[in-house]
PDB file of C-alpha atoms and ligand atoms in Angstrom:
ATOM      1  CA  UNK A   1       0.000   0.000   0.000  1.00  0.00           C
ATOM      2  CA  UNK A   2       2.695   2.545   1.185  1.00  0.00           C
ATOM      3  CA  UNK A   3       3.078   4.649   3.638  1.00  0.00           C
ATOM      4  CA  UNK A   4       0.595   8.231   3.482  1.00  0.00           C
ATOM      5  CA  UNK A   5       2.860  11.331   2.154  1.00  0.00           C
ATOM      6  CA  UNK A   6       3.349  13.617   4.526  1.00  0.00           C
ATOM      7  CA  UNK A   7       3.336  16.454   1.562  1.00  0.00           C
ATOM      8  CA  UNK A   8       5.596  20.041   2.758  1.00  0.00           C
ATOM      9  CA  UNK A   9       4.468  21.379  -0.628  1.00  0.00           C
ATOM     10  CA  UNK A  10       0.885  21.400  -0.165  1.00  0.00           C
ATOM     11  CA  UNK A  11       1.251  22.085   3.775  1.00  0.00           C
ATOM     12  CA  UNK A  12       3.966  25.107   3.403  1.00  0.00           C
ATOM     13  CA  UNK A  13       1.140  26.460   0.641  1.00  0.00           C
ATOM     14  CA  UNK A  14      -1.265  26.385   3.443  1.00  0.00           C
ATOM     15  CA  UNK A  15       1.248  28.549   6.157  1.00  0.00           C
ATOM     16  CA  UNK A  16       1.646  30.756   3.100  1.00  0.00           C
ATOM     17  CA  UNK A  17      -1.889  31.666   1.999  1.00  0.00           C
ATOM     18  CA  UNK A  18      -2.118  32.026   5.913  1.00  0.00           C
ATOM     19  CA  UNK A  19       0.384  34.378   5.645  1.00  0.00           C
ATOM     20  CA  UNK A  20      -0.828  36.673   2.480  1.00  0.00           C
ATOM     21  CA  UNK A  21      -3.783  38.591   4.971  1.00  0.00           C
ATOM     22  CA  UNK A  22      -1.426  39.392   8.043  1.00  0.00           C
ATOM     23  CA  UNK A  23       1.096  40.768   5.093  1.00  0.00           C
ATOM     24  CA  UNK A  24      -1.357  42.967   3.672  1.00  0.00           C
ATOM     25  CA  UNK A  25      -2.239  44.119   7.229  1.00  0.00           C
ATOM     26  CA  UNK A  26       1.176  45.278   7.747  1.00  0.00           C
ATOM     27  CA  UNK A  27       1.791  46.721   4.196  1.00  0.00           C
ATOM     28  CA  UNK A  28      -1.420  48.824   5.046  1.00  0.00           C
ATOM     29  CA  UNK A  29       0.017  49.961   8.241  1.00  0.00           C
ATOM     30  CA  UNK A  30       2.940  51.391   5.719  1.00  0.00           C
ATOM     31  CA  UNK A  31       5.578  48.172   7.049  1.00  0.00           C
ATOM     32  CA  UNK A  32       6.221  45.769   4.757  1.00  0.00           C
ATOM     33  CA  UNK A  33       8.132  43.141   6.317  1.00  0.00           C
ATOM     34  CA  UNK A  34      11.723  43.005   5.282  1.00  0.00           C
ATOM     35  CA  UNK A  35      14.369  40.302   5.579  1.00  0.00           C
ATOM     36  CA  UNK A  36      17.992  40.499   4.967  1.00  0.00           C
ATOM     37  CA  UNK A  37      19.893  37.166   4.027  1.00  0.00           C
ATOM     38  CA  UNK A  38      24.008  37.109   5.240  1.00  0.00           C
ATOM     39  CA  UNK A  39      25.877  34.434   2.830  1.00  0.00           C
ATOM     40  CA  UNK A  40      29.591  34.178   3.228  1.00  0.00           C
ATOM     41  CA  UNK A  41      31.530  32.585   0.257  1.00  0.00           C
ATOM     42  CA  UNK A  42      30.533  30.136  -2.529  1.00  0.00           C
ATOM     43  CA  UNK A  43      29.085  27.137  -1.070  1.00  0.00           C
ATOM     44  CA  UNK A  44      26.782  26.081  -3.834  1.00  0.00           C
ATOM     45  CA  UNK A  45      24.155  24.217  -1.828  1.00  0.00           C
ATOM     46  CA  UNK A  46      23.743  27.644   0.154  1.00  0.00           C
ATOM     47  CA  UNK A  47      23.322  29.322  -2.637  1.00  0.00           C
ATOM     48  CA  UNK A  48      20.665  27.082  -3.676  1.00  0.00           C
ATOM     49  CA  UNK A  49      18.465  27.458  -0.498  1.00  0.00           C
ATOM     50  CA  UNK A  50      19.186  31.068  -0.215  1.00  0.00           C
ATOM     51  CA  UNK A  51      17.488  31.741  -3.596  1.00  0.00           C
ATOM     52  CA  UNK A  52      14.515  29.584  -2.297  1.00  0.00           C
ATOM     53  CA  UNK A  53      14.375  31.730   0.392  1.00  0.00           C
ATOM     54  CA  UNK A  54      14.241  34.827  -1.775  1.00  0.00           C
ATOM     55  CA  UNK A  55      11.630  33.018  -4.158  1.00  0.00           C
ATOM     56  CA  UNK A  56       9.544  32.331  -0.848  1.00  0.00           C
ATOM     57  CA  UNK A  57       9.845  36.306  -0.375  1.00  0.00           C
ATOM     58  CA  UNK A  58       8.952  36.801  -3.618  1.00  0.00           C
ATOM     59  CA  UNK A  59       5.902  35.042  -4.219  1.00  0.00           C
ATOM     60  CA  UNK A  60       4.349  36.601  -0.633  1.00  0.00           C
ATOM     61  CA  UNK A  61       5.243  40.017  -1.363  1.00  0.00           C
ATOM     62  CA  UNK A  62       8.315  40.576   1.303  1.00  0.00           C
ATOM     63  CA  UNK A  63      10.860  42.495   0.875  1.00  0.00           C
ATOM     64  CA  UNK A  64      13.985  40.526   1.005  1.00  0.00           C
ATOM     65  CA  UNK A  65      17.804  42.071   0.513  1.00  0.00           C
ATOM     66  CA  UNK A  66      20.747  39.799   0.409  1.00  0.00           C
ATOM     67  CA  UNK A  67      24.365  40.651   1.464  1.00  0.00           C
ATOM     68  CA  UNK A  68      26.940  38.588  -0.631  1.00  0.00           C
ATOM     69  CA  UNK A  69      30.399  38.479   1.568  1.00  0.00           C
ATOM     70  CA  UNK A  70      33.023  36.957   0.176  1.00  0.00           C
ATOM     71  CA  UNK A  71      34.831  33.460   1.540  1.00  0.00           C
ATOM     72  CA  UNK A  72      37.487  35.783   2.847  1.00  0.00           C
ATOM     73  CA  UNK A  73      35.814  37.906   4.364  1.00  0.00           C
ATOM     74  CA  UNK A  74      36.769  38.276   8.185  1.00  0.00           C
ATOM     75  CA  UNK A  75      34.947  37.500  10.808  1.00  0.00           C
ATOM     76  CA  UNK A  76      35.142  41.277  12.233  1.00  0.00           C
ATOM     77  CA  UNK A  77      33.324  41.955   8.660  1.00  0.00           C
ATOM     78  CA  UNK A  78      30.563  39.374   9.608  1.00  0.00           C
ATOM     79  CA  UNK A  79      29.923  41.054  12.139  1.00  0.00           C
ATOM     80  CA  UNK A  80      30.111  44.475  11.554  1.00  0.00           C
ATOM     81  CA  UNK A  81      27.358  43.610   8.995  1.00  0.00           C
ATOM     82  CA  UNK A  82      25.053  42.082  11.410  1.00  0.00           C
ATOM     83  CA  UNK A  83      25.310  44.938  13.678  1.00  0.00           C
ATOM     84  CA  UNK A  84      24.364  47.215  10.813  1.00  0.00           C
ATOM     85  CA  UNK A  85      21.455  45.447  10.063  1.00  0.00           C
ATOM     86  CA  UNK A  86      20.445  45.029  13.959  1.00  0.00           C
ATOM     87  CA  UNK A  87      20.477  48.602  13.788  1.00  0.00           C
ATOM     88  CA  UNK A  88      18.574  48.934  10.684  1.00  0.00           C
ATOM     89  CA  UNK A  89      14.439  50.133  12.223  1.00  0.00           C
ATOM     90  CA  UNK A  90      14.136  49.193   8.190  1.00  0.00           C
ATOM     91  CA  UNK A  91      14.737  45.363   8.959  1.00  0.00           C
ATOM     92  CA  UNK A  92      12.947  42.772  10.422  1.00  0.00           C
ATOM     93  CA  UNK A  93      14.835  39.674  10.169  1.00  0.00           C
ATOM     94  CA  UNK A  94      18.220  39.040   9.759  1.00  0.00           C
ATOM     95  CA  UNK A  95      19.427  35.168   8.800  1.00  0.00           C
ATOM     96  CA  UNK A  96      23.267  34.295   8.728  1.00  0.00           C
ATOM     97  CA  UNK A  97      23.124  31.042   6.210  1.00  0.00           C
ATOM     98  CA  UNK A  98      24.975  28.261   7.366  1.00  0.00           C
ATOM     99  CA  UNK A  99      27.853  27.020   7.307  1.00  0.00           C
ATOM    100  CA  UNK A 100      30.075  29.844   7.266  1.00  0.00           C
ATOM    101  CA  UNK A 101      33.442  29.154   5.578  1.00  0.00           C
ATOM    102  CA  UNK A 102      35.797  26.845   8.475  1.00  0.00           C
ATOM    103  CA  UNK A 103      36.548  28.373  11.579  1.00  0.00           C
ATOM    104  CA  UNK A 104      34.578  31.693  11.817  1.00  0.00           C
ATOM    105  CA  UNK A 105      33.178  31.248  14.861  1.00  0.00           C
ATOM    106  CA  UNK A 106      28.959  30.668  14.107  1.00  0.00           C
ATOM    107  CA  UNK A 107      28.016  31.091  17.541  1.00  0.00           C
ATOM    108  CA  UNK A 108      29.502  34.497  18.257  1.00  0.00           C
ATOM    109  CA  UNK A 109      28.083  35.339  15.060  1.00  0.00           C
ATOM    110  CA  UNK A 110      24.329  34.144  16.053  1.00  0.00           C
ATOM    111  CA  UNK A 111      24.861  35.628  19.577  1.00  0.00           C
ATOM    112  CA  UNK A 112      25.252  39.307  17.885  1.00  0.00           C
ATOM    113  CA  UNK A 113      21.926  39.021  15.994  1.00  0.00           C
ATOM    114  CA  UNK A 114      18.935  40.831  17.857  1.00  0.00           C
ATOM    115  CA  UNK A 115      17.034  37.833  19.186  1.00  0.00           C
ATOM    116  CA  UNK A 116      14.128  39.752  17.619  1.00  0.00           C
ATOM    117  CA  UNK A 117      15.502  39.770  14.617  1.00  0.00           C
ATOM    118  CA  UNK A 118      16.559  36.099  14.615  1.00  0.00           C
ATOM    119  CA  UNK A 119      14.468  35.009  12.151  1.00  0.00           C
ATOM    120  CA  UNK A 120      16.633  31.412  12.484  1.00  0.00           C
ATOM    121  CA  UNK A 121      15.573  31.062  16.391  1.00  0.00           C
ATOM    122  CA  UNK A 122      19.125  30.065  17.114  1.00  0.00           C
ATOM    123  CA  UNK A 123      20.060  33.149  19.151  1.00  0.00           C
ATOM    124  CA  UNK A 124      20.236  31.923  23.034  1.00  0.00           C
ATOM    125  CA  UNK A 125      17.332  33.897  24.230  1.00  0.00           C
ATOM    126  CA  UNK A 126      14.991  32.385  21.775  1.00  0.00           C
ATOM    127  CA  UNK A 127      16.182  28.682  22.110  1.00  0.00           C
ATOM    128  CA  UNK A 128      16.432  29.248  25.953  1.00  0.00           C
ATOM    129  CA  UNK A 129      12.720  30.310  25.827  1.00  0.00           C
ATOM    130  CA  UNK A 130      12.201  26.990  23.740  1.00  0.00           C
ATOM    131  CA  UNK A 131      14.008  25.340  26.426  1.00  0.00           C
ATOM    132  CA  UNK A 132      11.336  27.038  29.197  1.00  0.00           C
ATOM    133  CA  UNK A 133       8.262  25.575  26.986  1.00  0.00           C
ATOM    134  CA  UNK A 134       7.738  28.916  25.899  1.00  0.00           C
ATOM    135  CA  UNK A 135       6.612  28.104  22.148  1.00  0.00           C
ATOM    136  CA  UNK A 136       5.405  31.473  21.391  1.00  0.00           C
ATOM    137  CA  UNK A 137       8.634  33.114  20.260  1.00  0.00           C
ATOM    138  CA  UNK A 138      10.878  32.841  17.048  1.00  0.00           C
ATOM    139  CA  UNK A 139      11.362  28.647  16.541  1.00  0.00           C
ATOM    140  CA  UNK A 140      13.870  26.665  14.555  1.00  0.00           C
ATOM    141  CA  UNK A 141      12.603  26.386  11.178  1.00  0.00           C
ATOM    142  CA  UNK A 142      13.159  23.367  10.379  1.00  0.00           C
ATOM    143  CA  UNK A 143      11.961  21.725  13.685  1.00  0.00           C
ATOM    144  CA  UNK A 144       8.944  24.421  13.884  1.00  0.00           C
ATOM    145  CA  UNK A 145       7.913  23.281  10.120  1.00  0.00           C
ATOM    146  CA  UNK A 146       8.072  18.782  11.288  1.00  0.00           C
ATOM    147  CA  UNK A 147       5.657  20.110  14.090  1.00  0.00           C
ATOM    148  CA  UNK A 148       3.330  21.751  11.993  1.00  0.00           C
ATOM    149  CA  UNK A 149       3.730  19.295   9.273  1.00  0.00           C
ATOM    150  CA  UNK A 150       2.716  16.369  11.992  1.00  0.00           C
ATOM    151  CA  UNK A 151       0.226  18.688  12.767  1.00  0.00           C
ATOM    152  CA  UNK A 152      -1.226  19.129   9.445  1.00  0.00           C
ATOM    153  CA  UNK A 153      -1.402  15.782   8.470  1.00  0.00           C
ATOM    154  CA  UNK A 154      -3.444  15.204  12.742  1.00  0.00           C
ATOM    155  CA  UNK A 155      -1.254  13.208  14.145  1.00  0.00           C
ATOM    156  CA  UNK A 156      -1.473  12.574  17.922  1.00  0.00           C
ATOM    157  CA  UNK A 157       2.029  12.322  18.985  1.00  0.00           C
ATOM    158  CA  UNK A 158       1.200  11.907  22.682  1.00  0.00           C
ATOM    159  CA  UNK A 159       2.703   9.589  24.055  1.00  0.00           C
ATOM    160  CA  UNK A 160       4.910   8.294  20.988  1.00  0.00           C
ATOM    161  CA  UNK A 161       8.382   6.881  21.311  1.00  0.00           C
ATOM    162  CA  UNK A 162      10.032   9.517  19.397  1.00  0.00           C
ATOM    163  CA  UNK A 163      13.540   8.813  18.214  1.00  0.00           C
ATOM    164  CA  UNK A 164      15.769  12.264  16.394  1.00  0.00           C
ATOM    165  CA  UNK A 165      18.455  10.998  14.863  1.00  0.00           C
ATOM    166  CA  UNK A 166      21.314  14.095  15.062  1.00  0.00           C
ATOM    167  CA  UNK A 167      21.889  16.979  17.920  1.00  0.00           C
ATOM    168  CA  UNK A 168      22.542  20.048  15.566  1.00  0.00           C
ATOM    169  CA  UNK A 169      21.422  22.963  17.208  1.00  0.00           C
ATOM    170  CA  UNK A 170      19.847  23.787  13.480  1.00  0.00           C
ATOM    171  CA  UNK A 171      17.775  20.960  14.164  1.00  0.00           C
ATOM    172  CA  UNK A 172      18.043  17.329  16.004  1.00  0.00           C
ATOM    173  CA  UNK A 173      18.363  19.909  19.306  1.00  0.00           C
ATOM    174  CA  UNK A 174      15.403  21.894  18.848  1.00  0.00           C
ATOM    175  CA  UNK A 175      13.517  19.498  17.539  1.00  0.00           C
ATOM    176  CA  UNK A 176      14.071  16.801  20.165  1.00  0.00           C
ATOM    177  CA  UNK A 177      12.458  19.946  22.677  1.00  0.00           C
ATOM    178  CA  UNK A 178       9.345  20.558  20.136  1.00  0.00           C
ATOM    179  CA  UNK A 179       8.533  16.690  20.056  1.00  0.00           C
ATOM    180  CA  UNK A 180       8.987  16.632  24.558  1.00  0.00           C
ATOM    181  CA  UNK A 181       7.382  19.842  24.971  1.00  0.00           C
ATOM    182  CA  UNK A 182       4.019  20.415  26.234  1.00  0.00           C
ATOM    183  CA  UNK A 183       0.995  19.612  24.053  1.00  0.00           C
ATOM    184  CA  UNK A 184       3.064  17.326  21.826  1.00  0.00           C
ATOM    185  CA  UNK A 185       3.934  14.771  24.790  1.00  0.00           C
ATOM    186  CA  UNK A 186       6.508  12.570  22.647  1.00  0.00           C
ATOM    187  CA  UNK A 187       9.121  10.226  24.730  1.00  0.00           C
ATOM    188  CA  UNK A 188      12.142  11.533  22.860  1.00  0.00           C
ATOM    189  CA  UNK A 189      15.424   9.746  22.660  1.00  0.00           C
ATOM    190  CA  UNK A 190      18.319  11.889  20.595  1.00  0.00           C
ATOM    191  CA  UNK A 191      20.653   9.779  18.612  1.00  0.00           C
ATOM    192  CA  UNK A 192      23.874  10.759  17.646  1.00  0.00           C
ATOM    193  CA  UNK A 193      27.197  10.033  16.467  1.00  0.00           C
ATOM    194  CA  UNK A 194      28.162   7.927  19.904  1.00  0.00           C
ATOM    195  CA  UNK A 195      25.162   6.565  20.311  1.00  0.00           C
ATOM    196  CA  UNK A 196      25.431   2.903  20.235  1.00  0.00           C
ATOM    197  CA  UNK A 197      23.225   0.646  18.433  1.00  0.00           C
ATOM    198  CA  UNK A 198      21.787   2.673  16.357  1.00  0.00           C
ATOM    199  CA  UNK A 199      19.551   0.008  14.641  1.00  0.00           C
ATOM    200  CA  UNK A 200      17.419  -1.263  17.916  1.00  0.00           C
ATOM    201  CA  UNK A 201      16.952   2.967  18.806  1.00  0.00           C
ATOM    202  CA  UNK A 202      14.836   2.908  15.258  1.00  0.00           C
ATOM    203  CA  UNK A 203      13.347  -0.466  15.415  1.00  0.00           C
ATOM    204  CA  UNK A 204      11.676   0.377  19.015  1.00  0.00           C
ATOM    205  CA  UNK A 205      10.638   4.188  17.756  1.00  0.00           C
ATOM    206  CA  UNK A 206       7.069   5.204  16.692  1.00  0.00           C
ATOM    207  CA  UNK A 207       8.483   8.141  14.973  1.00  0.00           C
ATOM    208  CA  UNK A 208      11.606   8.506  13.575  1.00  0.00           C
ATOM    209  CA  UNK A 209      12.981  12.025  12.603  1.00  0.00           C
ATOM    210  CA  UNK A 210      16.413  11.492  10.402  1.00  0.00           C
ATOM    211  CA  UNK A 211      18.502  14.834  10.585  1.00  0.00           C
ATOM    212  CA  UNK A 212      22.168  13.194   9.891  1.00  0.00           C
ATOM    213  CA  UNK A 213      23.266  13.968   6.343  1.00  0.00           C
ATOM    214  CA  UNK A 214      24.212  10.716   5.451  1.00  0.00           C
ATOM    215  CA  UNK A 215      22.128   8.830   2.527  1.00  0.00           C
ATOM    216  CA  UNK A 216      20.046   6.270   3.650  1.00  0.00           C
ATOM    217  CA  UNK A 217      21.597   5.743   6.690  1.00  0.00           C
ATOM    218  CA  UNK A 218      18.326   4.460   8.033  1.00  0.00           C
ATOM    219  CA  UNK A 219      17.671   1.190   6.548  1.00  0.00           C
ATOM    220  CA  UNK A 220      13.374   0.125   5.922  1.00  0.00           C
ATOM    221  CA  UNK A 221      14.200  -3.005   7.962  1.00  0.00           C
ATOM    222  CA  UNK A 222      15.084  -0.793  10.896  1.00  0.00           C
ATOM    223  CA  UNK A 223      11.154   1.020  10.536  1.00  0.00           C
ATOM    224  CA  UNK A 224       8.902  -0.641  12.925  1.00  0.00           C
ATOM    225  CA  UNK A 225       5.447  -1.250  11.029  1.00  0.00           C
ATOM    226  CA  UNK A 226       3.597   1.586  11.272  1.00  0.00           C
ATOM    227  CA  UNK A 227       5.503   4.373  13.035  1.00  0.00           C
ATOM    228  CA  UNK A 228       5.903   7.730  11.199  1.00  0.00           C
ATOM    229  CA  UNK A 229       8.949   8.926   9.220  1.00  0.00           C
ATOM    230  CA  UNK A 230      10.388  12.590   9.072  1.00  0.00           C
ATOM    231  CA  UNK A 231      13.484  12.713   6.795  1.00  0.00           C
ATOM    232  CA  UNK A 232      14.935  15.851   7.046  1.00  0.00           C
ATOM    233  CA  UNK A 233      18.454  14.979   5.166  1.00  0.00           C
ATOM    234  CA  UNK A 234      18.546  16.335   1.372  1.00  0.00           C
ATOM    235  CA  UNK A 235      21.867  14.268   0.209  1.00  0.00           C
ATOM    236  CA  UNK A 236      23.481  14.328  -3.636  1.00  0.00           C
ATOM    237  CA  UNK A 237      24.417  10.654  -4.514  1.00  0.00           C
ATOM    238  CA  UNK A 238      26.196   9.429  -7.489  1.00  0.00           C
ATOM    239  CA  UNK A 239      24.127   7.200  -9.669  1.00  0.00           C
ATOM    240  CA  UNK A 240      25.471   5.348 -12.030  1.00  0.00           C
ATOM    241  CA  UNK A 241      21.760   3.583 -13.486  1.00  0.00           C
ATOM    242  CA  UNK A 242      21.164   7.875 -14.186  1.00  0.00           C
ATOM    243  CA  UNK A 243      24.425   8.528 -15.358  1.00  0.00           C
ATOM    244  CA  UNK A 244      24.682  11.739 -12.576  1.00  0.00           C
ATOM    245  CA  UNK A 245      23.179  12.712  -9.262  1.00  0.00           C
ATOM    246  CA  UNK A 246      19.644  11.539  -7.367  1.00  0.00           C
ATOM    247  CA  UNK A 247      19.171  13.319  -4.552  1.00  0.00           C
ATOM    248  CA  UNK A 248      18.366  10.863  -1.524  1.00  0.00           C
ATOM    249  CA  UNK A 249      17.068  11.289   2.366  1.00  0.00           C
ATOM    250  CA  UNK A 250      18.625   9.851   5.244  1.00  0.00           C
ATOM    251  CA  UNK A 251      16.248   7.035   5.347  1.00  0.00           C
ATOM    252  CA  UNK A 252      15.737   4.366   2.770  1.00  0.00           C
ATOM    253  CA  UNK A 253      13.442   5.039   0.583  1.00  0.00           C
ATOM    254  CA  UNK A 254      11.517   1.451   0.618  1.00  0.00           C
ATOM    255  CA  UNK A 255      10.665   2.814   4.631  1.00  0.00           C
ATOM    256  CA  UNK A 256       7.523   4.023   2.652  1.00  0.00           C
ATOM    257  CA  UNK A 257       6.396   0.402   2.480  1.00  0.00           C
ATOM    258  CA  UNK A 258       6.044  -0.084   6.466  1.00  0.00           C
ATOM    259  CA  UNK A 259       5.796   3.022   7.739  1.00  0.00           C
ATOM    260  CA  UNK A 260       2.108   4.524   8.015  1.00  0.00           C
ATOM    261  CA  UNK A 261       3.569   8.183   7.110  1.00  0.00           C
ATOM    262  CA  UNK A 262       6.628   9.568   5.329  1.00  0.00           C
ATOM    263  CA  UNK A 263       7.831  12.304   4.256  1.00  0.00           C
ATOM    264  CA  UNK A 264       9.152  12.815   0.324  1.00  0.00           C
ATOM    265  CA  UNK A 265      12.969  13.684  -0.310  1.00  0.00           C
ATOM    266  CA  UNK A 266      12.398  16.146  -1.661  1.00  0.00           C
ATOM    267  CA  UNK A 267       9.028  17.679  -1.315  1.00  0.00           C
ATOM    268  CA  UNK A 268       8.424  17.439   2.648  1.00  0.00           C
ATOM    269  CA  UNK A 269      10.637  19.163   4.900  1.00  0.00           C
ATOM    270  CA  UNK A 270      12.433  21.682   2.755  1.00  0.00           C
ATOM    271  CA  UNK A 271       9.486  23.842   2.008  1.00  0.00           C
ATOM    272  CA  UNK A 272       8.176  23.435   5.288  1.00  0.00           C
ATOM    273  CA  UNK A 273      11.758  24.969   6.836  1.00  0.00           C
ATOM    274  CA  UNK A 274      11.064  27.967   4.269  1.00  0.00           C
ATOM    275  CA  UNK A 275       7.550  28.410   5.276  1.00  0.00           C
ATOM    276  CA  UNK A 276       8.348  28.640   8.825  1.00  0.00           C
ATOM    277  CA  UNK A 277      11.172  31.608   8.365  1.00  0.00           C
ATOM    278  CA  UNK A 278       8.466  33.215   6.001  1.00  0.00           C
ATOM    279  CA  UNK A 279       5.771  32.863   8.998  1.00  0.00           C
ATOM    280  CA  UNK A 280       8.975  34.038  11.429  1.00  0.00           C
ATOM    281  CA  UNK A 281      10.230  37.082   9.679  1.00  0.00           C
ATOM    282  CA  UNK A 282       6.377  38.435   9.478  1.00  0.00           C
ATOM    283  CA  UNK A 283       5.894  37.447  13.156  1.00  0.00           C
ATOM    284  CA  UNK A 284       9.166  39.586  13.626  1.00  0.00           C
ATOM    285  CA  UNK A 285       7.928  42.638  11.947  1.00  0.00           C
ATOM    286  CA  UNK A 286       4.689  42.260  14.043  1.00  0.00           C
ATOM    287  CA  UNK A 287       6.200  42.332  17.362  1.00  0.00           C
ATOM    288  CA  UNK A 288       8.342  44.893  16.257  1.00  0.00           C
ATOM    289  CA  UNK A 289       5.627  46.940  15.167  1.00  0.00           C
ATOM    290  CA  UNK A 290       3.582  46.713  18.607  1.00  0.00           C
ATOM    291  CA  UNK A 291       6.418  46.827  20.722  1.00  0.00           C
TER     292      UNK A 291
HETATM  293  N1  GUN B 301      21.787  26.046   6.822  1.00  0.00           N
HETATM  294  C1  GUN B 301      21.002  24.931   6.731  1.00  0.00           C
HETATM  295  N2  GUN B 301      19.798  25.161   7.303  1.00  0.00           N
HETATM  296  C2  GUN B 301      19.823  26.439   7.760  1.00  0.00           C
HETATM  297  C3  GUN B 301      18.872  27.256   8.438  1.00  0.00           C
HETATM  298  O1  GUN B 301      17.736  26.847   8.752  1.00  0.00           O
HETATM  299  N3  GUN B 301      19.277  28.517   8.720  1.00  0.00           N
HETATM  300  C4  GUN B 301      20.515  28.991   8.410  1.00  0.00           C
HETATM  301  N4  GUN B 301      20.830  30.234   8.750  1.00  0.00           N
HETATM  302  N5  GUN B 301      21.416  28.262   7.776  1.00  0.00           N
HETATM  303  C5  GUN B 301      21.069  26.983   7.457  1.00  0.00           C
END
């Protein structure tokens, strides 16, 4: 039969129709809101999802400006840019793409941005409100757009063995606090690179969210029958029977034959992170215009 698609493009349509009304209620107020995108260097799959992110803009009517830094650039310039833009009334939300080129320092760079600016919700004061069950604040994309997507599609989670496979603090972190927090009422384990036995973590879980990076690291035969699958990896694989690249998740793909829901690679949680910093950035310029 196959497991039921847990679609991102049809729910992240939904967020943004959601979105249009509250956009046209600022514009009318005379404040559009306005994001500004920080990419350092020349990492192509950055460049990729920063263009989606302008697109996203695009198509809801936000203004979006991007600042292109070079791979050299210092870390002094990072910075001095994100304290422009903090101090920009003009801006909303500010996003720093990740990764930055080896060994600028990310966190000091997040710790700079406004944390009501931080369209991300990586800044300390938002992820230690996350961390207080305060869920009303600027969330983790990514994490923020599984929750709604679970949501979407009604699934109860209470009580669910949850298993996240990675402890970014982009996502596996975040999201292992969404799935524990209040009102969702998951029994999360977080899997990570130490973790041993791997295999018997999946095979017990009800819901598995992959956030690892590495190609069908999850094999089907590890999916209990029935639990729900969230596969956040996006990976580029050779493939010889194409003569190029597939793009694959972290979890096998034949998962979709046990599992009761799955998400497509891609097609499920990419849109769903860029609906969530669309929904963040206007939530930004609304607090900012009340406060
Ligand atoms: N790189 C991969 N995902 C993300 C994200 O959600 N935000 C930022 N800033 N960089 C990323």
């Amino acid at each position: 039969m196959g497991a039921n698609r847990l679609d991102g493009k049809v729910c992240a349509a939904k967020v943004e129709s959601s979105l249009s009304s509250r956009i046209r209620d600022l514009a009318e107020r005379g404040s559009s809101p306005h994001l500004a995108v920080v990419i350092v260097g020349d990492d192509p799959a950055s460049h990729v999802y920063v263009r989606s992110k302008e697109r996203a803009c695009e198509r809801l009517g936000i203004r979006s400006t991007r600042i292109d830094l070079p791979a050299a650039a210092s870390f002094d310039k990072v910075l001095a840019t994100v304290e422009s833009l903090n101090q920009d009334p003009d801006v909303d939300g500010i996003l720093v793409q990740s990764p930055l080129p080896r060994g600028m320092d990310e966190l000091a760079i997040t710790d700079h941005i406004l944390p009501e600016k931080d369209v991300d919700g990586f800044h300390p004061v938002n992820l230690g409100r996350l961390v207080q069950g305060r869920l009303d604040g600027l969330l983790p994309c990514t994490p923020a757009g599984v929750m709604y997507l679970l949501k979407f599609a009604e699934l109860d989670l209470t009580g669910l063995k949850a298993v996240v496979l990675g402890r970014s603090r982009i996502v596996g972190m975040p999201m292992a606090l969404l799935l524990a927090a209040k009102g969702a009422d998951a029994t999360v384990t977080v899997v990570h690179s130490r973790t041993t036995d791997i295999e018997s973590h999946c095979r017990g879980a009800d819901l598995i969210v992959a956030a690892v990076g590495r190609p069908e690291m999850v094999k089907a035969a590890w999916v209990k029958t029935g639990a729900i699958i969230v596969d956040v990896g996006i990976n580029r694989v050779e493939d010889s029977s194409v003569k190029g690249y597939r793009l694959c998740g972290d979890v096998e793909e034949d998962a979709n034959s046990v599992a009761s829901y799955m998400t497509p690679v891609p097609g499920g949680v990419g849109p769903m992170t860029i609906a969530m910093l669309m929904s963040n950035t206007v939530r930004a310029a609304e607090m900012r215009k009340t406060s």
